[in-house]
mmCIF file of C-alpha atoms and ligand atoms in Angstrom:
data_model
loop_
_atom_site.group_PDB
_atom_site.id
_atom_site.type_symbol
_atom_site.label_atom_id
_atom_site.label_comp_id
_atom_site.label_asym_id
_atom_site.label_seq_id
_atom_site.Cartn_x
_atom_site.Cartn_y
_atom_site.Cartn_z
ATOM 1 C CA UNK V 1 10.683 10.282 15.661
ATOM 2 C CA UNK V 2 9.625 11.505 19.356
ATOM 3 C CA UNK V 3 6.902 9.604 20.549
ATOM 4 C CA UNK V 4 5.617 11.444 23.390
ATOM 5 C CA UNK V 5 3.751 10.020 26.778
ATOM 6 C CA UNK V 6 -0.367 9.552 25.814
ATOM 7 C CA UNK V 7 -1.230 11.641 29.097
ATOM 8 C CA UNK V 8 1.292 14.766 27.654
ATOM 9 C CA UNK V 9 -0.204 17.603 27.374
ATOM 10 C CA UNK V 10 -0.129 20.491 24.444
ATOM 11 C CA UNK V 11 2.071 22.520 26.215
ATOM 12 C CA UNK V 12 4.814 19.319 27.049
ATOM 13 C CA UNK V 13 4.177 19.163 22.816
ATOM 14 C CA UNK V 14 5.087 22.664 22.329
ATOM 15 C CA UNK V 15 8.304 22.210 24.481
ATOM 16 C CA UNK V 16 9.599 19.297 22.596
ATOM 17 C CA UNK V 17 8.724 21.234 19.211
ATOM 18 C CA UNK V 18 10.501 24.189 20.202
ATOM 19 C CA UNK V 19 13.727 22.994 20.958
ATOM 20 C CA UNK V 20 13.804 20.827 18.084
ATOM 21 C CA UNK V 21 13.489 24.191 15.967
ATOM 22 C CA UNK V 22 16.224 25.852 17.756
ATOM 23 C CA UNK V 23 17.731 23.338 16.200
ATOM 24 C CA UNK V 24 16.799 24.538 12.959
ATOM 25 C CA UNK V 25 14.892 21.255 12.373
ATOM 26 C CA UNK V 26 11.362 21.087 10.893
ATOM 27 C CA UNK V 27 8.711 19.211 12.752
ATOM 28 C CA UNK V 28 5.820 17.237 11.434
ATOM 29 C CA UNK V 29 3.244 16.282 14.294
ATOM 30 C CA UNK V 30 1.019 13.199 14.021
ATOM 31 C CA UNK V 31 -1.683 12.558 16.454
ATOM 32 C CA UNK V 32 -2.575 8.829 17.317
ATOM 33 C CA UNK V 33 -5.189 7.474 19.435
ATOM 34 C CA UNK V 34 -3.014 6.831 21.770
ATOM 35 C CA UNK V 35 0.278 9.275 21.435
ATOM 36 C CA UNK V 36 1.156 11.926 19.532
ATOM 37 C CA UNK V 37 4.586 11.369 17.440
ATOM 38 C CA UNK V 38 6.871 14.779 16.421
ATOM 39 C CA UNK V 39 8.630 13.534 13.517
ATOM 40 C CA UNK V 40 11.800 15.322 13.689
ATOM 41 C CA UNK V 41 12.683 16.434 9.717
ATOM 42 C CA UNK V 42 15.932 17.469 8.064
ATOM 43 C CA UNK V 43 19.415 16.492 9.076
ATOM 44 C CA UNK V 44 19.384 14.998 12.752
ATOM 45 C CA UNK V 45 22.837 13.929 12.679
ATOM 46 C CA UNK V 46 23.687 17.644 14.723
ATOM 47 C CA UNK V 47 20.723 16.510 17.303
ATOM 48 C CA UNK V 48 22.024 14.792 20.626
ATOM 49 C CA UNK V 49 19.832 12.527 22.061
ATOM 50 C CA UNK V 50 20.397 13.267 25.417
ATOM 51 C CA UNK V 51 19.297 16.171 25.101
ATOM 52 C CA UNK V 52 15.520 14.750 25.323
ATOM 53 C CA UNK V 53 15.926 13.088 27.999
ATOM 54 C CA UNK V 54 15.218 15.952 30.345
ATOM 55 C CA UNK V 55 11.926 15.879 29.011
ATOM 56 C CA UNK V 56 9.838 13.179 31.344
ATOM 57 C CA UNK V 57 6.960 14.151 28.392
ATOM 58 C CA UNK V 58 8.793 11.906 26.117
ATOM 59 C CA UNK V 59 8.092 8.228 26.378
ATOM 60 C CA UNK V 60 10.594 7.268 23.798
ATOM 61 C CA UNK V 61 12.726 8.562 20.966
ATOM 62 C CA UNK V 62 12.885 5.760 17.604
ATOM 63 C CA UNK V 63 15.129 6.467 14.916
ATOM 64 C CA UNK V 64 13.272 6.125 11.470
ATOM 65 C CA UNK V 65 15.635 4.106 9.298
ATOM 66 C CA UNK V 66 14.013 5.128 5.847
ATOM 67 C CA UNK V 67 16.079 7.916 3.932
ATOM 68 C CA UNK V 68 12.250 9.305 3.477
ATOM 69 C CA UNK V 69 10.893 9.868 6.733
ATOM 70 C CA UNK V 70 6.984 11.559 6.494
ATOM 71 C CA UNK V 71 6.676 9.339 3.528
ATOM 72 C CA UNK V 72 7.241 6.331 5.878
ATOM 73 C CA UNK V 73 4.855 3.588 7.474
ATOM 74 C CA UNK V 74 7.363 3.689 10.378
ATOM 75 C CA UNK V 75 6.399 7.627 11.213
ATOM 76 C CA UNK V 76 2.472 7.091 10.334
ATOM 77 C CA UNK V 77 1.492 3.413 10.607
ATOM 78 C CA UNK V 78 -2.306 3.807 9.810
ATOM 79 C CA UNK V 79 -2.780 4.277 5.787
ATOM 80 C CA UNK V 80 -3.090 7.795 5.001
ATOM 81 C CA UNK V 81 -6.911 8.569 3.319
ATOM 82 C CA UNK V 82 -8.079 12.411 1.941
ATOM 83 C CA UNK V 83 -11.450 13.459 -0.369
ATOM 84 C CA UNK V 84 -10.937 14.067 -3.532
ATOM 85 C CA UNK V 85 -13.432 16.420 -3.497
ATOM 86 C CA UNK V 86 -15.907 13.829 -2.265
ATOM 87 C CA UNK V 87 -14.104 10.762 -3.205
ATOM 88 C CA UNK V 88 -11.944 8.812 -0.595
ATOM 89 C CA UNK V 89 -8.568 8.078 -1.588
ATOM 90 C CA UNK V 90 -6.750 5.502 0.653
ATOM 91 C CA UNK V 91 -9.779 4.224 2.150
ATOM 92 C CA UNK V 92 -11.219 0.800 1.728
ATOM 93 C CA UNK V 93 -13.072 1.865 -1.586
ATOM 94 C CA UNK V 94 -11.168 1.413 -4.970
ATOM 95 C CA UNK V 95 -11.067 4.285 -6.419
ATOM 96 C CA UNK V 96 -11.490 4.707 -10.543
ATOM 97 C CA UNK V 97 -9.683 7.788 -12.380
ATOM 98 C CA UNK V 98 -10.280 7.613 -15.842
ATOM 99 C CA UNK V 99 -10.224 9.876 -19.326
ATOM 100 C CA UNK V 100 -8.436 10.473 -22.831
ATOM 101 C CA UNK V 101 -4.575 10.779 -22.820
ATOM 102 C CA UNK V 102 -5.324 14.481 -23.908
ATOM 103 C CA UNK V 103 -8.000 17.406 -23.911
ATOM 104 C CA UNK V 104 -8.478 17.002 -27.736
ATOM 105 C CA UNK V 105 -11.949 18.920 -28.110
ATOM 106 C CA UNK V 106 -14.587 20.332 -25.821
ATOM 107 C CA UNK V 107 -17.205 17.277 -27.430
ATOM 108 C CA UNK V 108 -14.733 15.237 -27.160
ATOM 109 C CA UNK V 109 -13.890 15.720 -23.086
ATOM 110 C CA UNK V 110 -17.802 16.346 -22.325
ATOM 111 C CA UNK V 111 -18.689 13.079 -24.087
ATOM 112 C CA UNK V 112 -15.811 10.548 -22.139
ATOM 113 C CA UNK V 113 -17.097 12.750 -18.762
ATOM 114 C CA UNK V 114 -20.332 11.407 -19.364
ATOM 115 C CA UNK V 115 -19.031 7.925 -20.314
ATOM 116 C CA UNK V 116 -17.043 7.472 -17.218
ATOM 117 C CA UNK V 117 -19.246 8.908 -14.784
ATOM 118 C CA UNK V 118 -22.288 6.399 -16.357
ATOM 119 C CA UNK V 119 -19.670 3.332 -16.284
ATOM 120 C CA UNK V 120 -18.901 3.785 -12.653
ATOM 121 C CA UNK V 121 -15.617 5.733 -12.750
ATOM 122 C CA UNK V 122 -14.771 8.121 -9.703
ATOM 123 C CA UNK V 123 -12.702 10.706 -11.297
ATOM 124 C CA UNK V 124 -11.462 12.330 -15.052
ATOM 125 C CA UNK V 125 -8.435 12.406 -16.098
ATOM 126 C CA UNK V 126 -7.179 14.722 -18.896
ATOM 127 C CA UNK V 127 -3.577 16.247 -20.616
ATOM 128 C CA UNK V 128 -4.498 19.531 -21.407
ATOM 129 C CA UNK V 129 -0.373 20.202 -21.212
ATOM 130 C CA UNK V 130 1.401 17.041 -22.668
ATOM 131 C CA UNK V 131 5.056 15.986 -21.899
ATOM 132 C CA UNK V 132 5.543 14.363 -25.110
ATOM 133 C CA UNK V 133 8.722 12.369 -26.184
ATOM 134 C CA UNK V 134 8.606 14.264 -29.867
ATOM 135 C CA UNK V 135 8.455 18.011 -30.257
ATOM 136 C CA UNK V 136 6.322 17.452 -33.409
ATOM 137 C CA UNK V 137 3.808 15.327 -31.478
ATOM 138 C CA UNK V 138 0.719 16.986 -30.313
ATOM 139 C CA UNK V 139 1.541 19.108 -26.969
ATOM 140 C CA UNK V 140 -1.896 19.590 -25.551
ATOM 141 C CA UNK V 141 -4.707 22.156 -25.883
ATOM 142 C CA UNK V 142 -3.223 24.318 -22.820
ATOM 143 C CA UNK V 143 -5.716 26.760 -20.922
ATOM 144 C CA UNK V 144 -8.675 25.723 -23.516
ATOM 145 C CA UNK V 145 -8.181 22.459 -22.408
ATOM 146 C CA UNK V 146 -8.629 23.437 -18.967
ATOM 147 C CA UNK V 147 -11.710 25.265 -19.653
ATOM 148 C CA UNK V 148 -13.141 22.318 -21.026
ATOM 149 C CA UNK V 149 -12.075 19.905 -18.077
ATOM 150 C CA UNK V 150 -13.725 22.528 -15.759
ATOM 151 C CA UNK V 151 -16.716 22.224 -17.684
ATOM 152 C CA UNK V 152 -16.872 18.470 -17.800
ATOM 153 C CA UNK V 153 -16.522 18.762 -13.645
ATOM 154 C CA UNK V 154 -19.679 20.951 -13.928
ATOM 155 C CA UNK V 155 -21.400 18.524 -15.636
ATOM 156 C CA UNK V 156 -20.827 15.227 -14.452
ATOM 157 C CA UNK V 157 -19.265 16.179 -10.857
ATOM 158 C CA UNK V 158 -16.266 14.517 -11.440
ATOM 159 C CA UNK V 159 -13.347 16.071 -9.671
ATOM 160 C CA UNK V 160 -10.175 16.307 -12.650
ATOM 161 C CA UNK V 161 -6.835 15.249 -12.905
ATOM 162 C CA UNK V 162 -4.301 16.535 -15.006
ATOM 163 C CA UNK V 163 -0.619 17.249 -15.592
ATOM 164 C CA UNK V 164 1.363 20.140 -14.041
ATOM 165 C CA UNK V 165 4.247 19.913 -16.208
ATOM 166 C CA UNK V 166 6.370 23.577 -14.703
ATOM 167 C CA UNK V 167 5.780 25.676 -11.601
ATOM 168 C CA UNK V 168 4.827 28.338 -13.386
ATOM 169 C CA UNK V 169 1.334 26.082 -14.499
ATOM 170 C CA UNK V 170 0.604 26.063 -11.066
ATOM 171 C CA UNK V 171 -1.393 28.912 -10.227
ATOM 172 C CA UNK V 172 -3.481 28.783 -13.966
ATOM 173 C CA UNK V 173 -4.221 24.738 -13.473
ATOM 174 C CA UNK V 174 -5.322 24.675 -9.737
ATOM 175 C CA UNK V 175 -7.938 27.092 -10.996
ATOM 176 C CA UNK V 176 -9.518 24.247 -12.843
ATOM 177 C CA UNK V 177 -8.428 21.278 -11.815
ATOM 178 C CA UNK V 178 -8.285 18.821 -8.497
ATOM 179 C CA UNK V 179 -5.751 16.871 -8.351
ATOM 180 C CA UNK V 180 -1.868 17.829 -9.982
ATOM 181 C CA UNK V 181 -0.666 15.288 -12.209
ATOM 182 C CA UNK V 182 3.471 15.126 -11.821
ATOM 183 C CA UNK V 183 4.363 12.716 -15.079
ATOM 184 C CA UNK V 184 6.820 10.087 -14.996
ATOM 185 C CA UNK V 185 9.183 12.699 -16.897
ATOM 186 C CA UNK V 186 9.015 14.853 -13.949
ATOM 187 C CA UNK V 187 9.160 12.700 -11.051
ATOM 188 C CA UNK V 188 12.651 14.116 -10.325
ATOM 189 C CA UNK V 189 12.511 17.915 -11.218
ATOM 190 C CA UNK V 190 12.817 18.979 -7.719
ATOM 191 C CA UNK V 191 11.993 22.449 -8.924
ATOM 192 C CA UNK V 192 8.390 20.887 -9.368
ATOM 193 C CA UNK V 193 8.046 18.794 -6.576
ATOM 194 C CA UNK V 194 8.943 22.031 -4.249
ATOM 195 C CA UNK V 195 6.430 24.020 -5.903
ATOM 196 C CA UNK V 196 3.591 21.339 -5.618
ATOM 197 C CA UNK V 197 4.408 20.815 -2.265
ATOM 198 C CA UNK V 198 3.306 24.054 -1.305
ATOM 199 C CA UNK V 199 0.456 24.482 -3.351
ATOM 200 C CA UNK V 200 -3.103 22.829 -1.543
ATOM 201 C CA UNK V 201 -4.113 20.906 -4.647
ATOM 202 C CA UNK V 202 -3.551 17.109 -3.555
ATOM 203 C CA UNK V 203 -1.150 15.475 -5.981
ATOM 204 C CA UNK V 204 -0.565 12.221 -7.872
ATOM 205 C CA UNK V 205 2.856 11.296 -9.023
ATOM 206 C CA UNK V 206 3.954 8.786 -11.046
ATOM 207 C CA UNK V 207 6.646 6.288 -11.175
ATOM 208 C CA UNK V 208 9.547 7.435 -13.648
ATOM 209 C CA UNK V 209 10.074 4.743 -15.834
ATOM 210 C CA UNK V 210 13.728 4.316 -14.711
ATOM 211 C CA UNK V 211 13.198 5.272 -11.074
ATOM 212 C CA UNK V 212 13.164 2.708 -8.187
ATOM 213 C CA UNK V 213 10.668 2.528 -5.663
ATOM 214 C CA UNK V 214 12.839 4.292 -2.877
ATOM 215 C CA UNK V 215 13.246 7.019 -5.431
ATOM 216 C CA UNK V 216 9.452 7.468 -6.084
ATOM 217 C CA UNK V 217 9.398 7.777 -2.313
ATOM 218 C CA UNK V 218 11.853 10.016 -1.803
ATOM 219 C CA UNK V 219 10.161 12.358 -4.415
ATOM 220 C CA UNK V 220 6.912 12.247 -2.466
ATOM 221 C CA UNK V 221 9.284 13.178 0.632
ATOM 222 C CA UNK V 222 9.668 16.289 -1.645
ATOM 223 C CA UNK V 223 6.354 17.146 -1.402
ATOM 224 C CA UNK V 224 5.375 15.933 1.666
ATOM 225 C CA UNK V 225 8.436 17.920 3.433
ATOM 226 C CA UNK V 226 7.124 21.174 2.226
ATOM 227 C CA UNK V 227 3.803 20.648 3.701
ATOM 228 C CA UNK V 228 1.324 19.003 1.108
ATOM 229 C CA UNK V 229 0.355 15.398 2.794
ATOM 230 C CA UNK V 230 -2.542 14.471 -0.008
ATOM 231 C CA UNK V 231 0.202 12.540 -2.302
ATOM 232 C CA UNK V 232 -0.762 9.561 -4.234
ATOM 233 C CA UNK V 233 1.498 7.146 -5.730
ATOM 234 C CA UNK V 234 1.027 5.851 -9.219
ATOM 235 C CA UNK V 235 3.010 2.494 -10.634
ATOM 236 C CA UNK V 236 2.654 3.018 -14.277
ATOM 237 C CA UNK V 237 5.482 0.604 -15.587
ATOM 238 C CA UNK V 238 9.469 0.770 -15.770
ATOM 239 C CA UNK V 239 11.679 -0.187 -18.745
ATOM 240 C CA UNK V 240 13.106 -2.843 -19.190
ATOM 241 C CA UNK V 241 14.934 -5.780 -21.759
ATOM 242 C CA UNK V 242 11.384 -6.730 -22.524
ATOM 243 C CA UNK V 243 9.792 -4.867 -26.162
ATOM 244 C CA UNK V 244 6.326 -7.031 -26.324
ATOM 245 C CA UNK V 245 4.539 -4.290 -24.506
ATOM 246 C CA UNK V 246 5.024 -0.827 -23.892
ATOM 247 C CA UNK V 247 6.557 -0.779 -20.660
ATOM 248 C CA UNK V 248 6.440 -3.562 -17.782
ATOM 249 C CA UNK V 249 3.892 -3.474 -15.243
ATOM 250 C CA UNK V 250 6.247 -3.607 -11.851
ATOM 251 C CA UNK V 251 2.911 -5.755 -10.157
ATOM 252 C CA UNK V 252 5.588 -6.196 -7.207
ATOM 253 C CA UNK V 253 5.843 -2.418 -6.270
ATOM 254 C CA UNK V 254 2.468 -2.297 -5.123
ATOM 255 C CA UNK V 255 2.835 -4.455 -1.996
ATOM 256 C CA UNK V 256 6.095 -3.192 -1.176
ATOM 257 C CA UNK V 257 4.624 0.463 -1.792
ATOM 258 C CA UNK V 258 1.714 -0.342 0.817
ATOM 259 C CA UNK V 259 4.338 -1.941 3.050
ATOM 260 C CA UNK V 260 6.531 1.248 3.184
ATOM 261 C CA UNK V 261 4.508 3.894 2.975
ATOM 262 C CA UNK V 262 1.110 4.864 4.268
ATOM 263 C CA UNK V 263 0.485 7.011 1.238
ATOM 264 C CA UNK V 264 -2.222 5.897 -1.340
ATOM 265 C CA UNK V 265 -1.048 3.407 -4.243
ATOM 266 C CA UNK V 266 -2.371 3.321 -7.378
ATOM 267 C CA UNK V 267 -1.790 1.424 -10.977
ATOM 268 C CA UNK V 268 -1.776 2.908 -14.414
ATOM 269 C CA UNK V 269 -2.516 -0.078 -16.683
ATOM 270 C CA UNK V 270 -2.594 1.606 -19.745
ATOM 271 C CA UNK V 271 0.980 3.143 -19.943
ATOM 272 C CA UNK V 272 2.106 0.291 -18.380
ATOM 273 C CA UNK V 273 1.384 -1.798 -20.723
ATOM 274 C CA UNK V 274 0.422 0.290 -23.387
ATOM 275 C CA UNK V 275 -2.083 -1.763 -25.510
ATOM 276 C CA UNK V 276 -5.499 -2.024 -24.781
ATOM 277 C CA UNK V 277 -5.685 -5.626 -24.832
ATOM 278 C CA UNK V 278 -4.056 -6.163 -21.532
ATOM 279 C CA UNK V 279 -5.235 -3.099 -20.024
ATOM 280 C CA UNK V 280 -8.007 -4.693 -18.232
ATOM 281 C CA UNK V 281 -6.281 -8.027 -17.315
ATOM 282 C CA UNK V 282 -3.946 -5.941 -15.283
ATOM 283 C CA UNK V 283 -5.990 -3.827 -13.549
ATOM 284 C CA UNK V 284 -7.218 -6.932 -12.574
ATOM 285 C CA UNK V 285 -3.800 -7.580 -11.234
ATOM 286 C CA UNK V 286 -3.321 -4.651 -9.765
ATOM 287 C CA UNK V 287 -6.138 -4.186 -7.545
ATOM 288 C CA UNK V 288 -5.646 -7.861 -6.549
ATOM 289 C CA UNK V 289 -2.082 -6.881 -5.258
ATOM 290 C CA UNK V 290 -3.573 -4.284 -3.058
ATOM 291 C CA UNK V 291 -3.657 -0.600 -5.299
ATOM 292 C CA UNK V 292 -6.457 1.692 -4.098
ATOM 293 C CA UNK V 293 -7.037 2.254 -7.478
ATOM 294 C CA UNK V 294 -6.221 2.861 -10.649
ATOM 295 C CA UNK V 295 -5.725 5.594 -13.684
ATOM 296 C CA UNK V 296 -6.919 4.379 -16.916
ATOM 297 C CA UNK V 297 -7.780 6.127 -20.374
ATOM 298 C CA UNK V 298 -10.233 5.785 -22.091
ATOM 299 C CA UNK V 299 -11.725 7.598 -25.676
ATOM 300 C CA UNK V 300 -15.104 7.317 -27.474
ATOM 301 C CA UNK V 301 -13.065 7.017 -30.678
ATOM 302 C CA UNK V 302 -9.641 5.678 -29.473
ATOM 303 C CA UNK V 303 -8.822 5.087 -33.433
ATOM 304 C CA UNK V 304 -9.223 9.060 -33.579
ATOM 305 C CA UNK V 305 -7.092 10.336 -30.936
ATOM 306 C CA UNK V 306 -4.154 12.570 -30.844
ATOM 307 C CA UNK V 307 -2.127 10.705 -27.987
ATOM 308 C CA UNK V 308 -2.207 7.014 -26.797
ATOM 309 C CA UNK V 309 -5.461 5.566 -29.144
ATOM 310 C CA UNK V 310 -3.895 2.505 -29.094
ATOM 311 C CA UNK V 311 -4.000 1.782 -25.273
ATOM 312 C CA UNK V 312 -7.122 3.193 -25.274
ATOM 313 C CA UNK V 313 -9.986 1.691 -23.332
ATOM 314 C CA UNK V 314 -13.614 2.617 -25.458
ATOM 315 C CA UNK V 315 -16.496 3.693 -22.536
ATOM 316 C CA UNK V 316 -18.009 -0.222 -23.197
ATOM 317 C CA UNK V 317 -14.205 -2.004 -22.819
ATOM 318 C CA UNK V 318 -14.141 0.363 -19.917
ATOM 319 C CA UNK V 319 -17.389 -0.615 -18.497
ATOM 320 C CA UNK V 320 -16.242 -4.424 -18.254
ATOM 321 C CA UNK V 321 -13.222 -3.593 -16.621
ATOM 322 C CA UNK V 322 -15.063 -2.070 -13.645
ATOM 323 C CA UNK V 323 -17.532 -4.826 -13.577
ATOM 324 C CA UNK V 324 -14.634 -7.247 -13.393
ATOM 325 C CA UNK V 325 -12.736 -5.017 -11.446
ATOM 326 C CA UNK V 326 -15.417 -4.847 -8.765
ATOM 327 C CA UNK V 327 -15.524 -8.915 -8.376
ATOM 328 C CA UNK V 328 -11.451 -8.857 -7.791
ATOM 329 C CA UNK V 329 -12.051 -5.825 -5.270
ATOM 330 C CA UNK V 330 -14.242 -7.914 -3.721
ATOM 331 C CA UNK V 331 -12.604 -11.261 -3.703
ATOM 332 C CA UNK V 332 -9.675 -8.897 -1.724
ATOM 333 C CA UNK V 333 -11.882 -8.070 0.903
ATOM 334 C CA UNK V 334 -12.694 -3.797 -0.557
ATOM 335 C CA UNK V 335 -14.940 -2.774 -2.991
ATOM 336 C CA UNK V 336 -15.522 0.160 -5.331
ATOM 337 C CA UNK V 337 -16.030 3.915 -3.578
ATOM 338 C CA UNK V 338 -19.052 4.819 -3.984
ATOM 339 C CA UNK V 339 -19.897 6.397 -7.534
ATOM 340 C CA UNK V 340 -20.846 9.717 -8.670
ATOM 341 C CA UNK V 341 -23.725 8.692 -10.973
ATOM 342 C CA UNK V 342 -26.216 7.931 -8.279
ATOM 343 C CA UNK V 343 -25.364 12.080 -6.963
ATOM 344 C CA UNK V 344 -26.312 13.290 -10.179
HETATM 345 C C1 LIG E 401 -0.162 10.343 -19.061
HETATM 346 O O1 LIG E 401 -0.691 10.071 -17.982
HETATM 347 O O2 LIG E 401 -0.791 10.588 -20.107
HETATM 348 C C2 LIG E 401 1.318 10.296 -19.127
HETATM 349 C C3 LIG E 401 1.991 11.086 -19.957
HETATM 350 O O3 LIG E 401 1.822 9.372 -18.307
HETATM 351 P P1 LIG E 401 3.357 9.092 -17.869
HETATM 352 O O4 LIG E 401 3.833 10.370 -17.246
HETATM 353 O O5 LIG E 401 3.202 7.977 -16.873
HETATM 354 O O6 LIG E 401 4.113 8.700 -19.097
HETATM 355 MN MN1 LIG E 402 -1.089 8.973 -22.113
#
């Protein structure tokens, strides 16, 4: 990481940036209020130091210790924030993403839209391609249920979220939806994270539920390195020894997310614990230890549904979390973005 002198001037920038690509380095420029910092990317072992110090525009040169390096706090300090298409993500609002596990039905998606966007929420979520553990399970309504999600948006306003499950899903999903999904399945197909990491759609990745938290981060470094920087983090449980719930809500990798990285952190609490009973208790929890929000589902008829039911929040269970969920953002010194409904 070059930290350059605050009175440099673009052209003293330019310098530094060219050498480093002679190198055959990448460079990824952040601007402070004060300096601008070229984080130097990709194997620095071949750069000599001295070389720099020719350049009097260059205040100081800090070795980022992190194996991830734009993911880092240490390269940008200040939390990262971006619109999701209206909504802040990262700033001091908590920010709501809910829907059904799956597309299941055009009624179906229209009616939790409605549901979510009356309760409060800030964003839909939706599987209209499902990564599902059985082959004989239901896989997802595909392009129809993309149709249907883009409809919903129309609506309600409510930007959507869903899973990219293969590159080649790419092009056909960012033409209805806002925000890739990368499932915990997929957190390592590097093939993936390459592809979503060039695409402009701002994407949320979740946890895998065997990966550790520098290996969530270094799959965001995927992304990040090839030159998407709207990544959000999702905790949504690891497994371990313990079978009373689903998975186990790692509560502790939210503070030591938001003390590594400046990227936006957010809970699942419904595969994390995967039971709707605790669903809202550790939301609670999870906006208390600092998330910026958090991606819940939610059915009219969770008894009826073709993935997940039994986690599933109903719009009125949903409509107590955020109402308790407000008082804990509160109590932490945030509160809830604003909400859609009052734009409609
Ligand atoms: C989902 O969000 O419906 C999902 C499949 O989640 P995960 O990838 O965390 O299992
Ligand atoms: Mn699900």
């Amino acid at each position: 990481m070059i930290v350059m002198k605050s009175e440099c001037s673009q052209k003293d920038i330019d310098e530094v940036v060219d050498v480093i690509k002679r190198w055959g380095l990448d460079t990824h420029l952040s601007q402070g209020e004060e300096h601008t910092v070229i984080g130097v990317v990709g194997d620095t072992r071949k750069v000599k130091q001295e070389y720099f110090f020719h350049f009097e525009s260059i205040e100081r040169i800090v070795p980022i210790s992190r194996p991830y390096k734009i993911a880092s706090r240490e390269f940008i300090p200040r939390s990262s924030s971006f619109s999701l298409d209206g909504v802040e993500m990262g700033a001091e609002g908590v920010v709501l993403i809910a829907g059904p596990c799956s597309v299941e039905s055009r009624s179906q998606i229209l009616e939790t839209a409605q549901a979510v966007l009356e309760a409060g929420g800030h964003a839909l979520r939706g599987g209209a391609f499902k990564p599902r553990t059985s082959p004989y399970s239901f896989q997802g309504m595909g392009e129809e249920g993309l149709q249907y999600l883009a409809e919903a948006r129309e609506k309600t306003g409510l930007p959507i979220v869903t899973e990219v499950m293969s590159p080649e899903q790419i092009p056909l999903i960012c033409q209805y939806a806002d925000v890739l999904q990368i499932g915990a399945r997929n957190m390592q197909n590097y093939t993936l994270l390459h592809a979503v990491g060039a695409s402009q759609h701002p994407v949320l990745i979740k946890r895998g539920m065997s990966a550790t938290v520098e290996e969530l981060l270094m799959a965001a470094e995927y992304i990040l390195s090839h030159g998407n920087r709207r990544v959000i983090l999702c905790e949504r449980g690891i497994r371990t020894f313990e079978n009373s719930t689903r998975n186990t809500t790692d509560i502790n990798a939210i503070p030591v997310l938001k003390e590594l990285t400046h990227l936006p952190v957010i809970l699942d609490p419904s595969h994390s614990t995967g039971n709707w009973k605790y669903v809202t208790a550790i939301a609670r929890a999870g906006i208390a230890a600092g998330a910026d929000g958090l991606i819940v589902e939610v059915h009219p008829h969770p008894q009826e549904a073709l993935s997940d039911g039994g986690q599933s929040l109903t719009p009125e269970r949903f409509q107590t979390m955020i109402r308790e969920v407000r008082q804990i953002s509160e109590a932490v010194g945030r509160s809830l973005a604003p909400s859609k409904a009052g734009n409609q």
